[in-house]
Amino acid sequence: MNETIESNTSSSANKTAAPCELDVVFETGIRQPKFGVDAKSHLDILSAFERVLSAKNISADPSKNAHYRTGWRSGEGSALAVLFPQTLIQLWGSLKIAVSHNLIIVMQAANTGLTEGSTPSGNNYDRPVVIINTRFLNALHIINEGAQAIGMPGATLYQLQSELIKINRAPHSVIGSSSLGASIVGGIANNSGGALVKRGPAYTELSVYAQIDKHGELILVNHLGIDLGNNPDAIIQTLSDGSFATQGLGQGQRKASDTLYQARVKDIDADTPSRFNADPRRLYESSGCAGKVAVFAVRVDTYPVAEKQASFYIGTNDPGDLYQLRRLLLSKLDDLPEMGEYMHRDMFDVAQKYGKDTFLSVLYLGTKRLPKMLSMKGAVDAYLNKKTWLPEYLSDRLLQGFSRLFPQHLPKRMLQYRQQYEHHLIMKLSGSSVAKGKTILQNYFDNKQSGGFFECTTTEANRAYLHRFAAAGAAIRYHTMHSKDVGDILALDIALKRNESDWVEIFSPDIEQHIEKKLYYGHFFCHVFHQDYILKKGANAHHVKKLMLAQLDQRGAKYPAEHNVGHLYKADDPLRDFYKELDPSNTFNPGIGKMDKNQRNCNCCL
C-alpha cells in the first residue's frame, strides 16, 4: 500500500485552492478486473456483499427496491442490488467489492434530487449497477466551537439545523430540500443553492472521498484538514468512531464555504449569473462531484443567527418594480437580505390548493416527521402501483381530498395581495438592514400605483415561507391530479444574468402553443428561478424543452442553476471535463449530463 503526500497540485479541475499540510492520498492496490462481469457471477457478487453487510442490508428484489431506483420527480433504472451500509467500514468494504468486480456505483443518500441524478437511468449500462444508499451513515460532529461541522454521507441538513439551533447557529440551507431529508453531502455534491441570499452554492474544499484513478485503482483521499490515520482502513475507522480532534482545527487555505458569494450577488451590473451548477469556480473535488466520487465526510462552515429580523410581503403588477427594488436593496443595504422568495400569482394559486396537505403537515407535525412521512408514502405508492385495479395516484388523490376538509390556511392580507397583484415577493431582512430596507420600500412605493408592501406578523411570515416551500410539490400534485387532461410536466431550473432587466419570460408562439400552464417561483435576489410548465396533451416535451433552452441560451442564462444536470440536462464542456477527471474509468454514476455510460480507461485498454 503506497502513500502519497500531495504537493501544490489538486486532483480536481479547480486548481486554485492551496492544499492543507495534512492533505494525503492513499492507494489501495484494489483494481478493476480486465474483463467484464459474467451474469452467472451475480450470485457470487451478492454473496460477497452479504459477507460485508449481512443479507438484511441488501435489497436485490426489483419489486422491493423500486423506491430507491426511482427518482423524486422522474426517472428510473435497473440495479443488481441496493446496498444499505450501516457503518463507514461497511461502505468502504462495499466499494472494494464493487471495484474488484467492475460494477457501476450509484451513490445515494435521501434521493431527493429533482433531475434523476441519484438513481440509475434506464437499463442500457455495460456493467451491472449497484446503488449504495448512505442514509444510515448519519453521524454529525460540531467542531471549532460551532463555527463548522463535519457530516458523514447520510447526515441531513435538518439534523444539522436541529443541532446548530441549540448554539444559535444555522446551516447553509433552512428551507426546501432541507425539510425533505436532503443530506449535507448531497448538497455539496450538487452545488445546491437555496433560499438564503448570503450563502451561495453549497461548497467546501475539505472532505474525505474515495476515487477510482485512470488505472482503475481505488484510492482514498483525505482533504478534511484533520489527521485521521496513516492508511485507508485507519482513516475510515477514525471517522467511524469519531475519535478525532474537534477543536482548534486549521484548514490551511482551503475553504469550507463560498466566501466570495456575497460580493457576486451585490455586483448587480455583471453580465453573468451569480451562481449555476457548471460554474468552474465552484467545481472542486467533492463539491459539484454529482456522485463521481464516493464522499465519506465533508467539513462545512456554519453561520450566526441574526438576532433582529423582520419579513416584508411585496406585491406588484409591474415586474419592473421588483427589478428596481432588487437593485436598490442589493446596492444600498450594507447587510444583504436573508431571503427573497418570488412567486407568480398562478403559482400562488396552485400552491394554495395543491400544496395544502404539505403546508398543513409541516405546520402541525413539523419538518422532523416529513422525511419519514414521504418515505412511507413512497413505499405505499410502490405497493399500490402494482394493483392494476386501483385508480392511479391513489394516495395523492386521498391526500388532496383530505386537505379540502381543512379551513383556509393562508393569512388574510396575503389573500388580498393575491387578488390585487400578479407578482409576489416575501423578503426577510436582519440587523441594521431592517430599518433601512423598510425605508427603501416606503420611499419606492410612496407614489406608485402598481404595487405595495406590508410588514409581516410572525404568523404571516411563517405561513408565507411555508406557502412558498409547498410550491414545488404542488406543481407535481397539480400535474398528477390532471394527468388525463394534460401532457408532461417540464421543470427548468435557471440562473439569469445579474443585470437582467427583462426577467419575466416571454415565449414565442412556437413555444407558447404547447403550454397549458406556466408556474414561476424562485430565489429572486440571486436571480435563480424554478419554472414548471404543464404541457398540453400531445405536446412533445423533448421538442418543447429544446426550444426553451435555445431561447435561454440567447438570453445568456445558465441551467441548471442549483439542481444539477442529473440525467435531464447536457453538461457543459467544463463540467464534462471535471467529471472525467474525477472519474476517468466512468464507474461512478455514468451517463449524467447526457454523457456516455460505457467504461473508459479499462485495464484491458491500458
XYZ file of C-alpha atoms in Angstrom:
606
model
C 0.000 0.000 0.000
C 1.547 3.277 -1.107
C 1.155 6.673 0.495
C 1.404 9.913 -1.451
C 1.642 13.278 0.293
C 0.285 15.880 -2.106
C 2.164 18.915 -3.316
C 0.664 22.114 -4.712
C -1.469 20.379 -7.308
C -5.002 19.156 -6.902
C -6.825 16.151 -8.297
C -9.718 18.440 -9.141
C -10.484 20.503 -12.206
C -10.273 23.585 -9.992
C -6.565 24.314 -9.456
C -6.910 27.439 -7.339
C -7.201 26.045 -3.818
C -3.952 25.681 -1.917
C -3.518 22.390 -0.052
C -3.564 21.884 3.672
C -0.441 20.424 5.282
C -2.447 17.341 6.281
C -3.556 16.513 2.710
C -2.879 12.891 1.872
C -3.852 10.333 -0.797
C -3.613 6.567 -0.309
C -3.520 3.888 -2.978
C -5.182 0.590 -2.064
C -3.941 -1.884 -4.649
C -7.569 -2.791 -5.429
C -8.185 -2.574 -9.170
C -10.968 -3.214 -11.601
C -10.547 -6.545 -13.447
C -9.607 -6.682 -17.098
C -12.779 -8.453 -18.113
C -16.445 -7.722 -17.609
C -18.789 -9.440 -15.186
C -20.438 -12.665 -16.275
C -24.136 -12.825 -15.453
C -23.507 -16.168 -13.765
C -21.308 -14.426 -11.227
C -24.093 -12.138 -9.957
C -24.849 -14.536 -7.124
C -21.166 -14.607 -6.192
C -21.130 -10.806 -6.108
C -24.217 -10.680 -3.904
C -22.638 -13.260 -1.622
C -19.548 -11.069 -1.311
C -21.700 -8.084 -0.361
C -23.603 -10.254 2.100
C -20.366 -11.141 3.895
C -19.685 -7.434 4.438
C -23.209 -6.112 5.002
C -25.335 -9.133 6.007
C -28.395 -10.097 3.966
C -30.783 -7.726 5.753
C -28.866 -4.710 4.410
C -29.099 -5.784 0.769
C -32.184 -5.436 -1.427
C -31.887 -7.324 -4.709
C -35.596 -7.835 -5.394
C -36.752 -5.272 -8.005
C -40.283 -5.360 -6.615
C -38.997 -4.288 -3.196
C -36.315 -1.754 -4.104
C -38.215 0.260 -6.738
C -38.340 3.278 -4.416
C -34.531 3.538 -4.470
C -34.292 3.000 -8.228
C -36.824 5.749 -8.976
C -36.157 9.491 -8.991
C -38.028 12.017 -6.858
C -39.844 13.519 -9.829
C -38.952 11.240 -12.718
C -36.534 8.634 -13.969
C -35.779 5.064 -13.002
C -33.426 2.254 -13.880
C -32.405 -1.268 -13.041
C -29.823 -2.343 -10.483
C -28.274 -5.602 -9.372
C -28.886 -4.544 -5.778
C -29.418 -1.643 -3.413
C -26.942 -1.685 -0.521
C -27.524 -0.126 2.901
C -24.201 0.023 4.769
C -24.662 0.635 8.481
C -21.124 1.874 9.120
C -18.427 3.683 7.174
C -16.388 0.481 7.413
C -19.175 -1.375 5.596
C -19.319 1.394 2.996
C -15.582 1.061 2.413
C -15.907 -2.717 2.147
C -18.773 -2.364 -0.338
C -16.699 -0.065 -2.538
C -13.829 -2.558 -2.537
C -16.146 -5.333 -3.726
C -17.754 -3.129 -6.373
C -14.373 -2.077 -7.770
C -12.891 -5.575 -7.719
C -15.931 -6.854 -9.677
C -16.020 -3.887 -12.081
C -19.508 -2.742 -11.094
C -21.121 0.620 -11.751
C -21.640 2.530 -8.497
C -24.505 4.969 -7.920
C -24.136 6.792 -4.609
C -27.415 7.804 -2.988
C -28.462 9.436 0.279
C -32.004 10.825 0.655
C -32.822 10.525 -3.069
C -34.419 13.981 -3.078
C -32.737 15.111 -6.310
C -35.022 16.627 -8.936
C -33.048 15.764 -12.087
C -32.678 11.964 -11.779
C -29.066 12.260 -10.619
C -29.173 9.825 -7.695
C -30.706 6.803 -9.416
C -29.829 4.687 -12.445
C -31.356 5.848 -15.722
C -32.706 3.077 -17.904
C -31.226 -0.360 -18.450
C -28.579 0.334 -21.097
C -25.437 0.101 -18.960
C -22.443 -2.002 -19.985
C -21.845 -3.303 -16.437
C -24.089 -4.299 -13.533
C -25.211 -1.409 -11.326
C -25.258 -1.241 -7.546
C -26.864 1.601 -5.625
C -25.196 2.399 -2.312
C -27.643 4.209 -0.050
C -25.883 6.050 2.776
C -28.833 7.306 4.823
C -27.840 5.258 7.884
C -24.359 6.818 7.949
C -25.641 9.979 9.581
C -23.039 10.871 12.202
C -22.548 14.593 12.696
C -19.837 16.460 14.592
C -19.944 20.138 15.579
C -16.364 21.429 15.605
C -14.357 24.588 16.225
C -16.807 25.835 18.869
C -19.743 25.624 16.487
C -18.151 27.533 13.613
C -18.018 24.381 11.479
C -19.491 20.912 11.231
C -18.371 17.569 9.825
C -21.093 15.469 8.267
C -20.903 11.839 7.205
C -22.623 10.884 3.937
C -26.097 10.345 5.403
C -26.220 13.302 7.816
C -29.079 15.611 6.866
C -29.454 19.364 6.710
C -32.396 19.145 9.077
C -30.266 17.170 11.521
C -27.563 19.833 11.307
C -30.094 22.622 11.734
C -31.505 20.926 14.842
C -28.047 20.741 16.424
C -26.982 24.254 15.473
C -30.125 25.933 16.760
C -29.006 24.955 20.263
C -25.972 27.238 19.907
C -27.680 29.978 17.888
C -26.060 28.972 14.605
C -27.542 27.955 11.249
C -26.578 25.670 8.325
C -26.234 26.559 4.657
C -29.887 25.853 3.884
C -33.014 26.056 6.041
C -35.926 25.758 3.596
C -36.819 23.485 0.714
C -34.989 20.170 0.402
C -33.594 20.565 3.928
C -37.097 19.760 5.144
C -37.348 16.701 2.897
C -34.392 14.895 4.446
C -31.739 16.078 1.976
C -28.196 15.274 3.065
C -25.327 17.679 3.666
C -23.104 15.683 1.313
C -25.832 15.674 -1.342
C -25.946 19.462 -1.221
C -22.170 19.707 -1.594
C -22.062 17.103 -4.370
C -24.634 19.028 -6.389
C -23.592 22.625 -5.628
C -27.101 23.083 -4.278
C -28.254 26.637 -3.795
C -31.171 27.590 -1.625
C -33.260 30.418 -0.288
C -30.604 32.122 1.835
C -29.175 35.014 -0.162
C -25.900 35.293 1.745
C -24.826 31.665 1.418
C -24.402 30.946 -2.280
C -23.989 27.373 -3.504
C -23.149 24.619 -1.029
C -19.377 24.358 -1.244
C -16.313 23.052 0.553
C -12.724 22.152 -0.236
C -12.478 19.949 2.866
C -13.599 16.342 2.507
C -12.688 12.667 2.576
C -13.604 10.713 -0.534
C -12.864 7.521 -2.455
C -11.977 7.720 -6.117
C -11.035 5.364 -8.953
C -7.991 6.582 -10.858
C -7.191 6.227 -14.555
C -5.678 2.789 -13.932
C -8.884 1.518 -12.356
C -7.413 1.568 -8.850
C -9.420 2.541 -5.783
C -7.784 5.366 -3.814
C -8.769 7.223 -0.658
C -8.233 10.979 -0.362
C -8.121 12.782 2.990
C -8.515 16.517 2.407
C -10.513 17.118 5.593
C -7.674 19.062 7.195
C -7.558 16.593 10.093
C -5.054 13.838 10.869
C -7.185 10.690 10.692
C -4.552 7.982 10.329
C -1.759 6.671 8.137
C -3.667 4.182 5.968
C -7.166 3.927 4.450
C -8.555 1.471 6.991
C -7.311 3.613 9.875
C -8.878 6.733 8.349
C -12.234 5.024 7.879
C -12.112 3.619 11.421
C -11.286 7.027 12.913
C -14.130 8.678 11.007
C -16.489 5.890 12.015
C -15.543 6.165 15.697
C -15.499 9.960 15.680
C -12.187 9.720 17.532
C -10.577 12.831 16.091
C -9.919 16.325 17.407
C -12.898 18.681 17.208
C -11.498 21.997 18.443
C -8.767 24.313 17.210
C -8.703 22.695 13.784
C -6.954 24.559 10.995
C -7.649 24.205 7.293
C -4.724 25.851 5.519
C -6.020 27.935 2.651
C -8.878 25.590 1.873
C -12.413 26.960 2.175
C -15.457 25.422 3.839
C -17.998 27.659 2.067
C -18.283 30.073 -0.853
C -16.869 33.110 0.935
C -16.960 35.270 -2.204
C -20.641 34.836 -2.982
C -21.984 37.954 -1.270
C -19.751 40.139 -3.420
C -21.043 38.355 -6.527
C -24.683 38.958 -5.615
C -24.024 42.632 -4.960
C -22.422 43.015 -8.399
C -25.773 43.904 -9.946
C -24.318 45.121 -13.250
C -22.497 41.878 -14.076
C -23.415 40.271 -17.381
C -23.299 36.739 -15.927
C -25.394 34.788 -13.388
C -24.442 34.813 -9.715
C -24.458 31.019 -9.418
C -25.108 27.926 -11.507
C -24.114 24.273 -11.331
C -21.455 24.294 -14.044
C -19.615 27.351 -12.687
C -15.932 26.269 -12.822
C -15.188 28.449 -9.772
C -17.082 26.038 -7.576
C -16.167 22.645 -9.012
C -13.659 21.179 -6.608
C -13.272 17.514 -5.660
C -16.409 16.613 -3.652
C -18.035 19.972 -4.426
C -20.059 19.523 -7.584
C -18.937 15.905 -7.980
C -22.510 14.659 -8.607
C -21.615 11.226 -7.292
C -18.497 10.822 -9.463
C -16.606 10.010 -6.246
C -17.799 8.358 -3.024
C -17.810 11.012 -0.303
C -17.219 9.823 3.269
C -17.223 13.167 5.076
C -17.392 16.901 4.410
C -16.418 19.844 6.576
C -18.604 22.927 6.201
C -18.987 26.359 7.731
C -21.964 27.286 9.888
C -23.477 30.746 10.266
C -24.613 33.022 13.108
C -28.345 33.581 13.505
C -29.325 37.241 13.279
C -30.984 38.464 16.471
C -33.152 41.126 14.835
C -35.225 40.013 11.848
C -38.299 41.232 10.005
C -40.193 39.973 6.956
C -41.952 42.035 4.300
C -44.543 40.925 1.763
C -44.382 42.778 -1.557
C -46.902 42.675 -4.374
C -46.896 44.374 -7.767
C -48.370 44.209 -11.244
C -45.229 45.678 -12.787
C -42.220 43.317 -12.895
C -40.065 46.411 -13.312
C -40.829 47.261 -9.679
C -39.144 44.091 -8.464
C -36.200 44.663 -10.792
C -35.668 48.167 -9.386
C -36.140 47.032 -5.786
C -33.617 44.247 -6.273
C -31.037 46.755 -7.474
C -31.821 49.220 -4.683
C -31.730 46.683 -1.875
C -28.591 44.882 -3.056
C -26.692 48.120 -3.634
C -27.905 50.193 -0.664
C -28.039 47.659 2.167
C -24.783 47.009 3.999
C -26.173 43.695 5.234
C -27.715 41.622 2.433
C -31.291 40.333 2.759
C -31.576 36.927 4.391
C -34.216 35.741 1.915
C -36.094 36.965 -1.120
C -38.551 34.378 -2.426
C -40.638 35.059 -5.532
C -43.972 33.561 -6.610
C -46.154 34.378 -9.582
C -49.898 34.550 -8.900
C -50.530 31.353 -10.888
C -48.022 29.524 -8.696
C -49.641 31.085 -5.632
C -52.974 29.580 -6.671
C -51.582 26.126 -7.413
C -49.638 26.031 -4.137
C -52.701 27.204 -2.212
C -54.817 24.307 -3.479
C -52.393 21.520 -4.357
C -49.736 22.167 -1.723
C -52.178 22.468 1.142
C -51.561 18.992 2.585
C -47.793 19.633 2.623
C -48.376 23.029 4.236
C -50.614 21.555 6.939
C -48.309 18.598 7.572
C -45.353 20.858 8.284
C -47.454 23.379 10.217
C -48.974 20.850 12.606
C -46.484 17.965 12.599
C -43.223 19.825 11.971
C -40.457 19.171 9.468
C -38.868 16.484 11.642
C -41.507 13.940 10.618
C -41.749 14.979 6.965
C -38.896 12.839 5.531
C -40.286 9.709 7.187
C -43.806 10.528 6.019
C -42.613 10.993 2.441
C -40.649 7.755 2.606
C -43.755 5.936 3.840
C -45.805 7.499 1.049
C -43.226 6.305 -1.485
C -43.426 2.758 -0.142
C -47.238 2.843 -0.187
C -47.248 4.193 -3.749
C -44.867 1.444 -4.884
C -47.218 -1.160 -3.404
C -50.426 0.382 -4.741
C -48.987 0.822 -8.228
C -48.806 -2.963 -8.515
C -52.580 -3.190 -8.064
C -53.793 -2.509 -11.579
C -57.430 -2.498 -10.459
C -56.857 0.562 -8.254
C -57.040 4.146 -9.589
C -53.728 5.751 -10.489
C -52.075 8.013 -7.884
C -54.497 6.873 -5.191
C -52.503 8.232 -2.240
C -52.214 11.662 -3.874
C -55.945 11.738 -4.556
C -56.726 10.797 -0.959
C -54.356 13.434 0.441
C -55.759 16.050 -1.901
C -59.308 15.239 -0.850
C -58.373 15.203 2.831
C -56.812 18.678 2.599
C -60.141 20.129 1.465
C -61.653 19.331 4.852
C -59.475 21.986 6.494
C -60.327 25.704 6.535
C -58.412 28.425 4.702
C -54.777 28.246 5.787
C -53.320 31.446 4.314
C -53.403 34.830 6.097
C -55.992 37.396 5.045
C -53.501 40.026 3.858
C -51.719 37.511 1.633
C -55.032 36.598 0.012
C -55.840 40.272 -0.519
C -52.489 40.770 -2.236
C -53.174 37.721 -4.382
C -56.332 39.452 -5.641
C -54.540 42.731 -6.283
C -51.143 41.723 -7.648
C -49.609 39.333 -10.151
C -46.057 39.196 -8.744
C -45.266 38.353 -5.105
C -42.029 38.608 -3.111
C -41.532 37.580 0.512
C -38.357 39.149 1.904
C -36.537 38.722 5.219
C -34.119 41.386 6.477
C -31.912 41.369 9.551
C -29.855 43.686 11.738
C -29.420 47.250 10.558
C -31.000 46.383 7.210
C -34.473 46.079 8.755
C -34.994 49.822 9.231
C -33.057 50.821 6.124
C -34.827 48.269 3.948
C -38.235 49.361 5.203
C -37.378 52.959 4.341
C -36.345 51.914 0.816
C -39.686 50.144 0.364
C -41.663 53.111 1.713
C -39.870 55.616 -0.493
C -40.231 53.434 -3.565
C -43.965 52.748 -3.230
C -44.952 56.218 -1.954
C -46.034 57.395 -5.396
C -46.595 54.016 -7.028
C -49.989 52.649 -8.011
C -48.591 49.398 -9.385
C -47.702 47.750 -6.085
C -47.317 47.857 -2.335
C -45.946 46.065 0.710
C -46.670 45.256 4.329
C -44.523 44.165 7.240
C -45.493 40.642 8.271
C -46.509 39.471 11.682
C -44.707 36.344 12.877
C -47.654 34.182 11.816
C -47.892 35.825 8.397
C -44.162 35.407 7.784
C -44.101 31.753 8.808
C -47.095 30.941 6.630
C -45.772 32.904 3.667
C -42.471 30.993 3.696
C -44.288 27.700 4.184
C -46.567 28.527 1.250
C -43.506 29.128 -0.902
C -41.946 25.875 0.326
C -45.037 23.910 -0.736
C -44.858 25.280 -4.289
C -42.533 22.695 -5.874
C -44.532 19.712 -4.692
C -47.768 21.487 -5.590
C -46.771 21.671 -9.250
C -46.267 17.909 -9.302
C -49.570 17.325 -7.491
C -51.405 19.554 -9.989
C -49.961 17.525 -12.843
C -50.875 14.270 -11.112
C -54.474 15.305 -10.497
C -54.930 16.462 -14.109
C -52.879 13.733 -15.781
C -55.737 12.647 -18.047
C -56.213 16.132 -19.445
C -52.669 17.497 -19.798
C -49.334 16.419 -21.209
C -45.978 16.100 -19.487
C -44.608 18.369 -16.787
C -41.410 20.132 -17.816
C -39.341 21.601 -14.969
C -36.486 24.028 -15.617
C -34.076 25.474 -13.090
C -32.364 28.587 -14.469
C -29.993 31.377 -13.476
C -30.413 34.746 -15.172
C -27.685 37.328 -15.629
C -27.260 39.601 -12.632
C -28.052 42.662 -14.760
C -31.084 41.098 -16.490
C -33.907 43.650 -16.500
C -36.394 41.648 -18.588
C -36.575 38.817 -16.081
C -40.160 37.828 -16.885
C -40.181 35.188 -19.578
C -41.992 35.817 -22.861
C -42.209 32.891 -25.245
C -42.503 32.947 -28.991
C -45.742 31.481 -30.439
C -43.996 28.252 -31.488
C -43.364 27.525 -27.788
C -46.476 29.101 -26.273
C -48.802 26.901 -28.333
C -47.638 23.803 -26.431
C -48.114 25.131 -22.879
C -51.193 24.593 -20.725
C -49.922 26.325 -17.565
C -46.744 28.185 -16.543
C -45.666 28.172 -12.902
C -42.866 30.504 -11.801
C -41.139 30.775 -8.410
C -37.576 31.200 -7.213
C -34.801 32.967 -5.327
C -35.201 36.497 -6.610
C -32.106 38.290 -5.306
C -29.885 35.524 -6.696
C -31.876 35.671 -9.970
C -32.412 31.910 -9.804
C -35.841 30.687 -10.909
C -37.732 27.409 -10.910
C -40.056 27.263 -13.888
C -42.545 24.406 -14.160
C -44.543 24.009 -17.345
C -47.621 21.828 -17.693
C -47.725 20.960 -21.377
C -50.814 20.416 -23.461
C -51.937 16.912 -24.234
C -49.912 15.512 -27.099
C -47.088 18.067 -26.881
C -43.596 16.676 -27.432
C -41.759 17.530 -24.204
C -38.319 16.898 -25.709
C -39.014 19.273 -28.599
C -40.508 21.973 -26.363
C -37.578 21.775 -23.946
C -35.123 22.126 -26.818
C -36.882 25.308 -27.971
C -36.951 26.716 -24.428
C -33.269 26.050 -23.804
C -32.345 27.684 -27.105
C -34.209 30.822 -26.016
C -32.451 30.759 -22.636
C -29.101 30.482 -24.412
C -29.924 33.625 -26.371
C -30.653 35.440 -23.103
C -27.307 34.444 -21.586
C -28.974 32.344 -18.887
C -27.375 29.256 -17.354
C -29.075 25.988 -16.497
C -29.428 24.126 -14.304
C -28.893 26.671 -11.552
C -28.940 24.508 -8.421
C -30.457 21.065 -9.065
C -27.510 19.842 -11.159
C -27.607 18.178 -14.551
C -28.577 14.674 -13.460
C -29.823 12.726 -16.458
C -32.008 15.606 -17.713
C -29.510 18.270 -18.822
C -26.463 18.152 -21.074
C -23.303 19.057 -19.164
C -21.236 21.974 -20.474
C -17.674 21.219 -21.548
C -16.045 22.412 -18.280
C -18.410 20.208 -16.284
C -17.809 17.215 -18.563
C -14.061 17.663 -18.153
C -14.475 17.879 -14.374
C -16.470 14.640 -14.276
C -13.919 12.854 -16.466
C -11.048 13.999 -14.279
C -12.782 12.842 -11.111
C -13.871 9.520 -12.609
C -11.634 8.573 -15.561
C -12.988 4.999 -15.762
C -16.634 6.189 -15.749
C -17.534 3.896 -12.862
C -19.468 6.305 -10.638
C -22.888 7.472 -11.841
C -22.155 7.116 -15.571
C -24.457 8.871 -18.013
C -25.143 12.020 -16.014
C -25.011 15.201 -18.040
C -26.067 13.219 -21.137
C -22.583 11.689 -21.199
C -21.562 8.193 -22.266
C -22.474 5.299 -19.959
C -19.718 2.965 -21.138
C -16.484 2.274 -19.311
C -13.414 4.375 -20.094
C -9.748 3.583 -19.469
C -10.487 -0.025 -18.542
C -7.414 -2.103 -17.683
C -7.699 -4.159 -20.836
C -7.094 -0.987 -22.860
C -4.163 0.411 -20.848
